[in-house]
Short mmCIF file of C-alpha atoms in Angstrom, two decimals:
data_model
loop_
_atom_site.label_atom_id
_atom_site.label_comp_id
_atom_site.label_asym_id
_atom_site.label_seq_id
_atom_site.Cartn_x
_atom_site.Cartn_y
_atom_site.Cartn_z
CA LYS U 1 -3.44 4.96 20.97
CA ILE U 2 -2.07 6.15 24.29
CA ARG U 3 -1.89 3.34 26.83
CA SER U 4 0.66 4.64 29.33
CA ALA U 5 2.40 7.78 30.57
CA ALA U 6 5.39 6.81 28.41
CA ASP U 7 3.13 6.95 25.32
CA LEU U 8 2.38 10.60 26.11
CA GLN U 9 6.03 11.46 25.62
CA ALA U 10 5.96 9.97 22.13
CA VAL U 11 3.02 12.02 20.80
CA ALA U 12 4.33 13.92 17.79
CA THR U 13 1.20 15.35 16.15
CA LEU U 14 -0.95 18.38 16.82
CA GLY U 15 -4.50 17.60 15.85
CA PHE U 16 -6.22 15.25 13.46
CA ARG U 17 -4.01 14.73 10.39
CA GLY U 18 -2.64 18.25 10.66
CA GLU U 19 -5.99 19.91 10.04
CA ALA U 20 -6.03 22.29 13.01
CA LEU U 21 -4.20 25.21 11.37
CA PRO U 22 -5.96 24.95 7.99
CA SER U 23 -9.30 24.82 9.81
CA ILE U 24 -8.51 27.96 11.80
CA ALA U 25 -7.20 29.69 8.66
CA SER U 26 -10.49 28.99 6.88
CA VAL U 27 -12.50 30.98 9.45
CA SER U 28 -10.15 33.86 10.26
CA ARG U 29 -7.58 36.32 9.02
CA PHE U 30 -4.51 34.18 9.52
CA ARG U 31 -0.78 34.80 9.31
CA VAL U 32 2.06 32.35 9.82
CA THR U 33 5.75 33.17 9.67
CA THR U 34 8.51 30.63 9.97
CA ARG U 35 12.26 30.42 9.63
CA GLU U 36 14.65 27.62 10.44
CA ALA U 37 17.68 28.47 12.59
CA GLY U 38 20.58 29.19 10.26
CA ALA U 39 18.39 29.90 7.22
CA LEU U 40 18.93 33.21 5.44
CA ALA U 41 15.22 33.86 4.96
CA GLY U 42 11.94 32.67 6.31
CA THR U 43 8.46 32.48 4.85
CA GLU U 44 5.34 34.51 5.55
CA ILE U 45 1.89 33.26 4.53
CA LEU U 46 -1.28 35.36 4.77
CA VAL U 47 -4.66 33.64 4.51
CA ASN U 48 -8.10 35.25 4.61
CA GLY U 49 -11.07 32.96 5.04
CA GLY U 50 -9.18 29.97 3.71
CA LYS U 51 -7.82 31.73 0.62
CA ILE U 52 -4.07 32.25 0.43
CA ASP U 53 -3.45 35.95 -0.25
CA VAL U 54 0.33 36.16 0.07
CA VAL U 55 3.30 33.82 0.25
CA ARG U 56 6.62 35.60 0.45
CA ASP U 57 10.14 35.41 1.79
CA GLY U 58 10.67 37.29 5.02
CA GLY U 59 13.32 38.18 7.56
CA GLU U 60 11.63 36.78 10.63
CA ALA U 61 13.48 35.57 13.69
CA PRO U 62 14.03 31.79 13.80
CA GLY U 63 10.94 29.88 14.85
CA THR U 64 7.28 29.92 13.90
CA GLN U 65 4.63 32.50 14.74
CA VAL U 66 0.92 32.02 14.19
CA GLU U 67 -1.41 35.02 14.28
CA VAL U 68 -5.20 34.68 14.23
CA ARG U 69 -7.39 37.75 13.84
CA SER U 70 -11.12 38.17 13.30
CA LEU U 71 -12.02 34.60 14.20
CA PHE U 72 -15.30 33.56 12.52
CA TYR U 73 -15.53 36.91 10.68
CA ASN U 74 -16.89 34.99 7.69
CA LEU U 75 -19.31 32.86 9.76
CA PRO U 76 -21.53 35.24 11.77
CA ALA U 77 -23.83 32.40 12.89
CA ARG U 78 -20.85 30.57 14.42
CA ARG U 79 -19.63 33.77 16.08
CA LYS U 80 -22.93 34.00 17.98
CA PHE U 81 -22.09 30.78 19.84
CA LEU U 82 -18.87 32.16 21.31
CA ARG U 83 -18.91 32.97 24.99
CA SER U 84 -17.62 36.28 26.33
CA GLU U 85 -14.28 37.55 25.06
CA ASN U 86 -12.70 36.92 28.49
CA THR U 87 -13.99 33.35 28.63
CA GLU U 88 -12.74 32.58 25.12
CA SER U 89 -9.37 34.18 25.92
CA ARG U 90 -9.00 32.00 29.03
CA ASN U 91 -9.81 28.93 26.92
CA ILE U 92 -7.11 29.89 24.42
CA GLU U 93 -4.58 30.49 27.21
CA HIS U 94 -5.40 27.07 28.65
CA GLN U 95 -4.88 25.36 25.28
CA VAL U 96 -1.53 27.10 24.72
CA HIS U 97 -0.40 26.04 28.21
CA LEU U 98 -1.37 22.45 27.41
CA GLN U 99 0.68 22.58 24.21
CA ALA U 100 3.65 23.99 26.15
CA ILE U 101 3.46 21.15 28.66
CA GLY U 102 3.18 18.58 25.88
CA HIS U 103 6.05 20.08 23.87
CA PRO U 104 8.62 21.33 26.40
CA GLU U 105 11.32 21.68 23.73
CA ILE U 106 9.31 24.51 22.11
CA GLY U 107 8.96 28.04 23.50
CA PHE U 108 5.45 29.53 23.45
CA SER U 109 4.19 33.08 23.80
CA LEU U 110 0.66 34.42 23.58
CA MET U 111 -0.33 37.93 22.61
CA ARG U 112 -3.77 39.49 22.78
CA ASP U 113 -4.52 42.90 21.28
CA ASP U 114 -0.78 43.43 20.67
CA ARG U 115 0.04 42.81 24.37
CA ILE U 116 2.06 39.88 25.67
CA VAL U 117 -0.18 37.68 27.83
CA PHE U 118 2.65 35.27 28.70
CA GLN U 119 5.95 33.90 27.45
CA LEU U 120 7.07 30.36 28.18
CA PRO U 121 10.64 29.67 27.05
CA ALA U 122 11.63 26.24 25.79
CA ASN U 123 12.10 23.69 28.59
CA CYS U 124 10.32 25.84 31.17
CA CYS U 125 7.47 23.36 31.57
CA ASN U 126 9.12 19.97 31.20
CA VAL U 127 7.05 17.91 33.61
CA TRP U 128 8.53 14.69 32.19
CA SER U 129 12.01 15.33 33.57
CA LYS U 130 10.88 15.85 37.17
#
């Protein structure tokens, strides 16, 4: 439980028991790539509707990238409840900004339709040090 501003700095999880990414992967065409700094190779995982299609070594840049396409493609009834594309995009931008504020040591960027919406380098948003 968070009881003070100091507790906010100690939050180390993203979602309930790590279920956020698997939940998104189950309702989208999902790709994650990751590579540790100094590692020779990274890993790429492709998931469609919750089923892992591909796991392979890759030559990605260090860091982790998450790509979500065709959200709710396999749940048309759920897709009907989405608001306009612009409204949903603003909601996503807001959530990414919140993550950037909560994790200033991580750089974040957001792309939409293969265009960069914004890039926030690591430590750009460290409200705790001010």
